[in-house]
Amino acid sequence: MHMVWRIGLLGWVIITMMSSNNIDIAKVADAAVSKNVMKKIDAINSMGPYLGVVVPNTFEMGPLLNSPSFVPHHHLPFLDFA
């Protein structure tokens, strides 16, 4: 359990550092993201700030979605581009 939190915290720290240094995360990443998905991400980011969560499976996504602290975006509650 502690390992999951450490990995999540590390990802959050990296994203925070990159965004605070004005580094375009989409240009740094090696993953292929379609133009359609990037348009959705850009549209949501323009209304931000939002926190993105990367979850490896639905089992680990359940507690987040069931938490009263989680408030999804009303137009795009999730974005799966794996």
Short mmCIF file of C-alpha atoms in Angstrom, two decimals:
data_model
loop_
_atom_site.label_atom_id
_atom_site.label_comp_id
_atom_site.label_asym_id
_atom_site.label_seq_id
_atom_site.Cartn_x
_atom_site.Cartn_y
_atom_site.Cartn_z
CA MET A 1 0.00 0.00 0.00
CA HIS A 2 2.80 2.42 0.88
CA MET A 3 4.44 1.73 -2.48
CA VAL A 4 1.28 2.79 -4.33
CA TRP A 5 1.19 6.09 -2.43
CA ARG A 6 4.91 6.69 -3.05
CA ILE A 7 4.53 6.08 -6.78
CA GLY A 8 1.46 8.34 -6.92
CA LEU A 9 3.24 11.04 -4.95
CA LEU A 10 6.30 10.79 -7.19
CA GLY A 11 4.12 11.20 -10.29
CA TRP A 12 2.42 14.21 -8.74
CA VAL A 13 5.77 15.78 -7.83
CA ILE A 14 7.14 15.27 -11.34
CA ILE A 15 4.03 16.75 -12.97
CA THR A 16 4.04 19.67 -10.53
CA MET A 17 7.72 20.38 -11.17
CA MET A 18 7.26 20.19 -14.93
CA SER A 19 4.22 22.46 -14.92
CA SER A 20 5.85 24.98 -12.56
CA ASN A 21 8.83 25.19 -14.91
CA ASN A 22 6.56 25.75 -17.93
CA ILE A 23 7.57 22.47 -19.56
CA ASP A 24 5.04 21.16 -22.07
CA ILE A 25 4.39 17.65 -20.76
CA ALA A 26 2.88 16.51 -24.07
CA LYS A 27 6.13 17.36 -25.88
CA VAL A 28 8.29 15.59 -23.30
CA ALA A 29 6.30 12.34 -23.22
CA ASP A 30 7.08 9.55 -25.66
CA ALA A 31 3.55 8.16 -25.71
CA ALA A 32 1.46 8.52 -28.84
CA VAL A 33 -1.67 10.54 -28.16
CA SER A 34 -4.07 11.25 -30.99
CA LYS A 35 -4.84 14.83 -32.04
CA ASN A 36 -8.47 14.34 -30.99
CA VAL A 37 -7.46 13.33 -27.47
CA MET A 38 -4.93 16.17 -27.24
CA LYS A 39 -7.67 18.65 -28.21
CA LYS A 40 -9.81 17.32 -25.34
CA ILE A 41 -6.89 17.55 -22.92
CA ASP A 42 -6.09 21.11 -24.05
CA ALA A 43 -9.74 22.15 -23.69
CA ILE A 44 -9.96 20.75 -20.16
CA ASN A 45 -6.58 22.23 -19.19
CA SER A 46 -7.69 25.67 -20.37
CA MET A 47 -10.46 25.53 -17.75
CA GLY A 48 -8.12 24.08 -15.07
CA PRO A 49 -6.24 23.59 -12.99
CA TYR A 50 -7.10 19.92 -12.68
CA LEU A 51 -5.22 16.96 -11.30
CA GLY A 52 -4.78 13.99 -13.62
CA VAL A 53 -4.66 10.52 -12.09
CA VAL A 54 -3.06 7.55 -13.82
CA VAL A 55 -4.58 4.27 -12.65
CA PRO A 56 -3.32 0.87 -13.88
CA ASN A 57 -6.62 -1.00 -13.43
CA THR A 58 -10.26 -0.59 -12.46
CA PHE A 59 -9.75 -2.22 -9.05
CA GLU A 60 -7.57 0.69 -7.96
CA MET A 61 -9.88 3.25 -9.58
CA GLY A 62 -12.90 2.23 -7.46
CA PRO A 63 -11.86 3.90 -4.19
CA LEU A 64 -11.14 7.16 -6.00
CA LEU A 65 -14.46 7.24 -7.84
CA ASN A 66 -16.36 6.34 -4.67
CA SER A 67 -14.68 9.03 -2.60
CA PRO A 68 -16.84 12.06 -1.75
CA SER A 69 -13.73 14.19 -2.38
CA PHE A 70 -13.63 13.21 -6.06
CA VAL A 71 -15.53 15.61 -8.32
CA PRO A 72 -15.36 14.71 -12.03
CA HIS A 73 -15.45 17.33 -14.77
CA HIS A 74 -19.06 17.69 -15.94
CA HIS A 75 -18.30 17.42 -19.69
CA LEU A 76 -15.46 14.90 -19.58
CA PRO A 77 -15.56 12.83 -16.36
CA PHE A 78 -12.72 10.58 -17.52
CA LEU A 79 -10.31 10.26 -20.41
CA ASP A 80 -8.93 6.84 -21.32
CA PHE A 81 -6.27 7.03 -23.98
CA ALA A 82 -4.29 3.89 -23.21
#
